Amino acid sequence: MILRFRSKEGTFRVNTEPTSDFELVLKSLVSNLADVAPMTLSLSNVPNDKGQPAAQLCGKTVQELGLKHGDLLFFTIESTATSPDSGSSDTKVLPSVEDGIDSAMTVFKNTKQLPVDDFLEAKDGKIIRGFDSRMCQHGSKGMCDYCMPLEPWDAGYHELNAIKHTSFHAYLRKINSTANKTGSSSSYIAPLSQANYEVDRKCTNGHLPWPAGICSKCQPSAITLQQQSFRMVDHVEFASPSIINSFIDSWRQTGTQRIGYLYGRYEAYDMVPLGTKAVVEAIYEPPQHDEADGVTLTIPWDEEKNVDNMAQLCGLQRVGVVYSDLTDAGKGDGSVICKRHVDSYFLSSLEIVFAAQLQVANPNPCRWATSGIYSSKFVTCVITGNTKGEIDIVSYQVSETAEAMVKADLIEPSINPSLMLINEPTTTRYVPDIFYKRINEYKRAVQENAKPAFPVEYLLITLTHGFPSNANPMFDQDSKFPLANRQALGTSQDLHGLSQVLGLEKGTFSISPETITKLSNFHVINYIHSLGILNKDEEQLLAKLASQHESVDGYRLYESNGWQTLLTIIREST
Amino acid sequence: MFGGWGNSNIMPMGLGGLPNTAPRRPQKFKEYYRCFPVSMMAGPTREHLNWGGKIFLPPSALHKLTMLHVQYPMQFQLQNEDHGLTTYAGVLEFTAEEGRVYVPQWMMETLGGQPGSLLQITNVDLVQGTFVKIEPQIVEFLDISDPKAVLENVLRNFSTLSVGDIFKFEYNDRIYPIKVLEVKPDIDSYHSISVIETDLEVDFAPPVGYVEPTPSRAGTNPSSLDTPQPSGVSTPAGTMANAIGFDDLARSTLSAQQKKDPFSSGGQKLSGRTVTTKSSQAVENDQPSSELDLRNLVGLQQDVNHVPAPLRVPFGQLFFGYPIIPVKNTEDEKDGEGISNEPAGGASTFHGEGQSLRQNKKKRAPSRSNDNNEGKF
């Protein structure tokens, strides 16, 4: 006899015997479905009814359940996806294809964004213009086309102020204004979606999964490379020049390059409409092998979690990466060779892939995207020589396309720093058509196939950088405490150095503004953490003291058991 | 067996020498032993012993030395009387078999000894050194990024340095022989200093085989292309380029380019004159300036028709040693266009400017099609 089952997934027929157990029927049913356990089904004999869970029906034969040849049953699959935990910041809601609009709304409501994103979303963002004495014909209280506020993505304003890319939030406003009507909350379509250049292997269009079969629905569409019009972060601000100075001290002493992660926070940047800036408070140099013409990170980095955790306690996060590419010009005046300029390259193909991998690893939670994450706010800074031969910082991001291409393993760096290679297709990698537009030798814009190589500029986004005019860094900048992972330079962190920081050399430790300043150092608190003497609460207190400099926290820390143990240990061992 | 108390100038204690009444002057320890390299020592192999300046003596030597009131730290002169070669050493352990002395391999070579040849060992009192001049025997010594730290660490295993010695140490799986050229204070009878508990000033002679880089002809090292090097300073650059085989990758790209045209062949002319084809021109041009081509290929031309080799390195490795394209100095060009024609470097004696009767409208700046990037924003 045949039983029919109908659901959202489609209609299925199961051949069975009247005397066989219903569980066997279910097992043969779920063999048609991907990733479904028999016990997650609910069955009913009327449509749009939840019916009974499968577990209650198992153990009975088909006959006992009163089913006859050709009977139609309706089943639903209990969703195993748990509702997102709104408390954690890295929540990712991955909606399935079938519940499109509903889940876009769920994602919109449940995704927790960075505070800066929430702040910028609440802002109006309009570019205010004053009374134009030449064009305005009206009184001082009137308003006309020439003085009404501009939209934040206004191209003329950006050109006038030499802003190369619009900010992410201005871009978001622009595309959201076409995707959703303002004020109507009844229908919502997510304006953003992460690019995905992989073949959908769960395509339900009735063919074998890729590579055995492919259809226009599951294959990624052709990619046309173009410079991304917006940037996730507009500006990188180093809280103090000495952060960079102590970083390049390593190069000054050894002549080898150095790499470090930037720790800081994101803030609104008011030089660009609805702009975002990354404020860097500290650079942490992970274990690495430095050479004159390259750096190699030592992976895995054991302390990674601890440092990230300590930064979080200070209210910071990893905002980017910085590395030096400096070669002395040999003139004896401290000038360096300018390697990266218009005629050579800005970020080599290898570095672009590296940056893209880091951006993929540090996604940006965004409620306007279908998946709850969109691109990344991770920046890449290079310290290198500018055209005048001075040591300068340049900061970049790579485009969302680059992230997706790296994720789908489509591109590969080449020995030519300004050319990126496209990988050959294999059985595990589908490579769609990739095009780019360029001005050819006849000064015409032509579209060219990007295989086998294309210029890296299409993936690159330039950011600005700077130092604040009135610096107020979170951490002490004059500290003599050695930096972590600088054993190759002959300095290492030890209790002796810590006792100098705490002033134990000259007497007893006491809480004073001076000692609080000295304790306020990202490297000192990470070293104290690595000793493992303080417990969680005390570490939290220490981080709070280091970041906010409240003497109340200092006294509370001073009274804690762990701190006294630490002081005793230092006193005994130095 | 040699030794015993033979040819020593003191009397054995047992015979009632008056050690307490006589003024305590250093007494001589002088013995003959058969020398063997430390690698022949019993027990587990201790490779690092070869990279030091200390020897192994038998326990009986310790017994004698303790009774002789020798100066500490104990230092010995090792003499191969057959060849008349001498060196100096400290002692590490008194664990050798009786009648044998184990010395590091480099010391065997210095003394010209075969395993089993006789060595005369005399205790000496060396002065503390203040200065040493050394000459690395291989050029790779220059690749050590921090020679001070390395030498400080290595010399811990030595207690003496003698002129003419070529001692060896191991660093990063590589053996570095170093010759001692000069020591101070240089006492005529010894030519050797003690390096224990002393601040030593170290001077380096250029390594054997080191060639001063000539500025006219840049080396094959990609990072040294167009890099002005201060004279006398060698670059430890290019270590990662070597590790990832950057040059080979670039060359393979180059050769792939040349092979690319499958229909390259010569043509014939009825007149009998030779036909110059494109590819033969290219090959001819390659021969003198292969380095220039290398740079063009790897470097920074944006011609997508030249497919470069992939650069496959693990995540977390960054390479910066690409050939350097010098930045075009726009200010110099502007100066050239100016009316006042001061020679920029003062080097060009015959400097002038052509005149055109027709007023040309505008000097066209050389433009590139793909420059869509700027430095700012």
CSV table of C-alpha atoms in Angstrom, one decimal, chain B residues 13-221:
chain,number,residue,atom,x,y,z
B,13,MET,CA,102.2,16.3,50.4
B,14,GLY,CA,102.6,12.9,51.8
B,15,LEU,CA,106.3,13.3,52.0
B,16,GLY,CA,106.0,16.2,54.4
B,17,GLY,CA,106.4,19.2,52.2
B,18,LEU,CA,105.8,22.3,54.2
B,19,PRO,CA,102.8,23.8,52.5
B,20,ASN,CA,101.9,26.1,55.4
B,21,THR,CA,105.2,27.7,56.0
B,22,ALA,CA,106.2,28.2,52.4
B,23,PRO,CA,104.8,31.3,50.7
B,24,ARG,CA,101.8,30.1,48.7
B,25,ARG,CA,102.8,30.5,45.2
B,26,PRO,CA,100.9,29.0,42.3
B,27,GLN,CA,102.1,25.5,41.7
B,28,LYS,CA,102.2,23.9,38.3
B,29,PHE,CA,100.0,21.1,37.1
B,30,LYS,CA,101.5,19.5,34.1
B,31,GLU,CA,100.2,16.2,32.7
B,32,TYR,CA,100.1,14.3,29.5
B,33,TYR,CA,96.8,12.9,28.3
B,34,ARG,CA,95.6,11.3,25.1
B,35,CYS,CA,93.0,13.5,23.5
B,36,PHE,CA,89.7,12.5,22.0
B,37,PRO,CA,86.8,14.5,20.6
B,38,VAL,CA,83.8,14.9,22.9
B,39,SER,CA,81.7,13.0,20.5
B,40,MET,CA,83.6,9.9,21.5
B,41,MET,CA,82.7,10.3,25.1
B,42,ALA,CA,80.6,7.6,26.8
B,43,GLY,CA,77.0,8.2,27.6
B,44,PRO,CA,74.4,10.1,25.7
B,45,THR,CA,75.7,12.3,22.9
B,46,ARG,CA,75.9,15.9,23.9
B,47,GLU,CA,76.2,17.8,20.7
B,48,HIS,CA,76.4,21.2,22.4
B,49,LEU,CA,79.7,20.4,24.0
B,50,ASN,CA,81.3,20.9,20.6
B,51,TRP,CA,80.3,24.5,20.6
B,52,GLY,CA,82.2,25.5,23.7
B,53,GLY,CA,85.7,26.0,24.9
B,54,LYS,CA,85.8,23.6,27.8
B,55,ILE,CA,87.4,20.2,28.1
B,56,PHE,CA,86.9,17.0,30.1
B,57,LEU,CA,89.6,15.8,32.4
B,58,PRO,CA,89.7,12.6,34.5
B,59,PRO,CA,88.9,12.6,38.2
B,60,SER,CA,92.5,12.1,39.2
B,61,ALA,CA,93.3,15.5,37.7
B,62,LEU,CA,90.8,17.1,40.0
B,63,HIS,CA,92.4,15.3,42.9
B,64,LYS,CA,95.8,16.7,42.0
B,65,LEU,CA,94.5,20.1,41.3
B,66,THR,CA,92.8,20.5,44.6
B,67,MET,CA,96.0,19.8,46.3
B,68,LEU,CA,98.0,22.2,44.3
B,69,HIS,CA,96.3,25.4,45.3
B,70,VAL,CA,95.9,26.5,41.7
B,71,GLN,CA,94.3,29.8,40.8
B,72,TYR,CA,90.5,29.7,40.1
B,73,PRO,CA,88.9,29.5,37.6
B,74,MET,CA,91.0,26.7,36.3
B,75,GLN,CA,92.4,27.3,32.9
B,76,PHE,CA,94.8,25.1,31.0
B,77,GLN,CA,97.2,25.3,28.2
B,78,LEU,CA,96.9,22.5,25.8
B,79,GLN,CA,99.9,21.8,23.8
B,80,ASN,CA,100.5,19.3,21.0
B,81,GLU,CA,104.2,18.9,21.1
B,82,ASP,CA,104.4,17.0,17.9
B,83,HIS,CA,103.1,19.9,15.9
B,84,GLY,CA,104.1,22.7,18.3
B,85,LEU,CA,100.5,23.9,18.4
B,86,THR,CA,99.0,25.4,21.5
B,87,THR,CA,95.6,26.6,22.7
B,88,TYR,CA,93.9,27.3,25.9
B,89,ALA,CA,90.7,26.0,27.5
B,90,GLY,CA,88.7,25.9,30.7
B,91,VAL,CA,87.4,22.7,32.2
B,92,LEU,CA,83.8,21.6,32.3
B,93,GLU,CA,83.8,18.2,34.1
B,94,PHE,CA,86.2,15.8,35.6
B,95,THR,CA,84.4,12.7,34.3
B,96,ALA,CA,86.8,11.5,31.6
B,97,GLU,CA,88.3,8.0,31.8
B,98,GLU,CA,91.8,8.0,33.3
B,99,GLY,CA,94.5,9.1,31.0
B,100,ARG,CA,92.2,10.7,28.5
B,101,VAL,CA,91.1,14.2,27.8
B,102,TYR,CA,88.0,15.0,25.8
B,103,VAL,CA,88.2,18.3,23.8
B,104,PRO,CA,85.7,19.9,21.4
B,105,GLN,CA,86.1,19.1,17.8
B,106,TRP,CA,87.3,22.6,16.8
B,107,MET,CA,90.0,22.3,19.4
B,108,MET,CA,91.1,19.0,17.9
B,109,GLU,CA,91.4,20.8,14.6
B,110,THR,CA,93.3,23.7,16.1
B,111,LEU,CA,95.8,21.4,17.8
B,112,GLY,CA,96.1,19.2,14.6
B,113,GLY,CA,95.5,16.2,16.8
B,114,GLN,CA,94.1,12.8,15.8
B,115,PRO,CA,92.0,10.9,18.3
B,116,GLY,CA,94.5,9.3,20.7
B,117,SER,CA,97.4,11.7,20.2
B,118,LEU,CA,99.3,13.1,23.1
B,119,LEU,CA,98.5,16.4,24.7
B,120,GLN,CA,100.5,18.2,27.3
B,121,ILE,CA,98.1,20.0,29.7
B,122,THR,CA,99.5,22.6,32.0
B,123,ASN,CA,97.5,24.9,34.2
B,124,VAL,CA,97.9,28.5,33.6
B,125,ASP,CA,96.6,31.8,35.0
B,126,LEU,CA,95.3,34.0,32.2
B,127,VAL,CA,94.6,37.7,32.5
B,128,GLN,CA,91.1,39.0,32.1
B,129,GLY,CA,90.5,40.2,28.6
B,130,THR,CA,89.3,43.7,27.7
B,131,PHE,CA,89.2,43.5,23.9
B,132,VAL,CA,88.9,40.9,21.2
B,133,LYS,CA,88.8,41.2,17.4
B,134,ILE,CA,87.1,38.3,15.6
B,135,GLU,CA,86.7,37.4,12.0
B,136,PRO,CA,83.6,35.3,11.1
B,137,GLN,CA,84.7,32.6,8.6
B,138,ILE,CA,81.4,32.6,6.7
B,139,VAL,CA,79.4,35.4,5.3
B,140,GLU,CA,76.2,34.1,6.7
B,141,PHE,CA,77.2,35.5,10.1
B,142,LEU,CA,75.9,38.8,8.8
B,143,ASP,CA,72.4,37.4,8.6
B,144,ILE,CA,72.3,37.1,12.4
B,145,SER,CA,70.0,40.0,13.3
B,146,ASP,CA,71.4,40.5,16.8
B,147,PRO,CA,75.0,39.3,16.9
B,148,LYS,CA,75.6,40.9,20.3
B,149,ALA,CA,73.0,38.8,22.0
B,150,VAL,CA,74.1,35.6,20.1
B,151,LEU,CA,77.7,36.1,21.0
B,152,GLU,CA,76.9,36.9,24.6
B,153,ASN,CA,75.1,33.7,24.8
B,154,VAL,CA,77.6,31.6,23.0
B,155,LEU,CA,80.7,32.9,24.8
B,156,ARG,CA,79.1,31.7,28.1
B,157,ASN,CA,80.4,28.3,27.1
B,158,PHE,CA,84.0,29.6,26.7
B,159,SER,CA,86.4,30.6,29.4
B,160,THR,CA,89.3,31.6,27.2
B,161,LEU,CA,89.9,33.1,23.8
B,162,SER,CA,93.3,32.6,22.1
B,163,VAL,CA,94.8,34.3,19.1
B,164,GLY,CA,94.6,32.0,16.0
B,165,ASP,CA,91.8,29.8,17.3
B,166,ILE,CA,88.9,29.1,15.0
B,167,PHE,CA,86.1,28.3,17.5
B,168,LYS,CA,82.7,27.3,16.3
B,169,PHE,CA,79.2,27.8,17.6
B,170,GLU,CA,75.8,26.7,16.5
B,171,TYR,CA,72.9,29.1,16.0
B,172,ASN,CA,69.6,28.4,14.2
B,173,ASP,CA,70.9,25.0,13.0
B,174,ARG,CA,73.9,26.5,11.4
B,175,ILE,CA,77.5,26.3,12.5
B,176,TYR,CA,79.5,29.5,12.5
B,177,PRO,CA,83.3,29.3,12.7
B,178,ILE,CA,84.9,32.4,14.1
B,179,LYS,CA,88.6,33.2,14.1
B,180,VAL,CA,90.2,35.2,16.9
B,181,LEU,CA,92.5,37.7,15.4
B,182,GLU,CA,93.6,39.8,18.2
B,183,VAL,CA,93.2,40.0,22.0
B,184,LYS,CA,94.0,42.6,24.6
B,185,PRO,CA,95.9,42.6,26.9
B,186,ASP,CA,98.1,40.5,24.7
B,187,ILE,CA,100.8,38.8,26.8
B,188,ASP,CA,103.6,37.5,24.7
B,189,SER,CA,103.9,34.2,26.4
B,190,TYR,CA,100.2,33.4,26.1
B,191,HIS,CA,98.4,35.3,23.4
B,192,SER,CA,95.2,34.4,25.2
B,193,ILE,CA,92.7,36.0,27.6
B,194,SER,CA,90.2,34.8,30.1
B,195,VAL,CA,86.6,35.8,29.2
B,196,ILE,CA,85.0,34.9,32.5
B,197,GLU,CA,83.4,37.7,34.5
B,198,THR,CA,84.7,40.4,32.3
B,199,ASP,CA,83.4,43.1,30.0
B,200,LEU,CA,84.8,42.5,26.6
B,201,GLU,CA,85.0,44.9,23.8
B,202,VAL,CA,84.4,43.1,20.5
B,203,ASP,CA,85.6,44.3,17.1
B,204,PHE,CA,84.6,42.5,13.9
B,205,ALA,CA,86.7,42.0,10.8
B,206,PRO,CA,84.8,41.6,7.6
B,207,PRO,CA,83.8,37.9,7.2
B,208,VAL,CA,85.9,35.7,4.9
B,209,GLY,CA,84.5,35.8,1.4
B,210,TYR,CA,82.5,39.0,2.0
B,211,VAL,CA,82.3,41.2,-1.1
B,212,GLU,CA,81.5,44.8,-0.6
B,213,PRO,CA,78.3,45.4,-2.6
B,214,THR,CA,79.0,47.6,-5.6
B,215,PRO,CA,76.5,50.3,-6.2
B,216,SER,CA,76.7,50.1,-10.0
B,217,ARG,CA,75.4,46.6,-10.3
B,218,ALA,CA,72.5,45.6,-8.2
B,219,GLY,CA,72.4,42.0,-7.0
B,220,THR,CA,69.8,39.5,-7.8
B,221,ASN,CA,68.3,40.0,-4.4
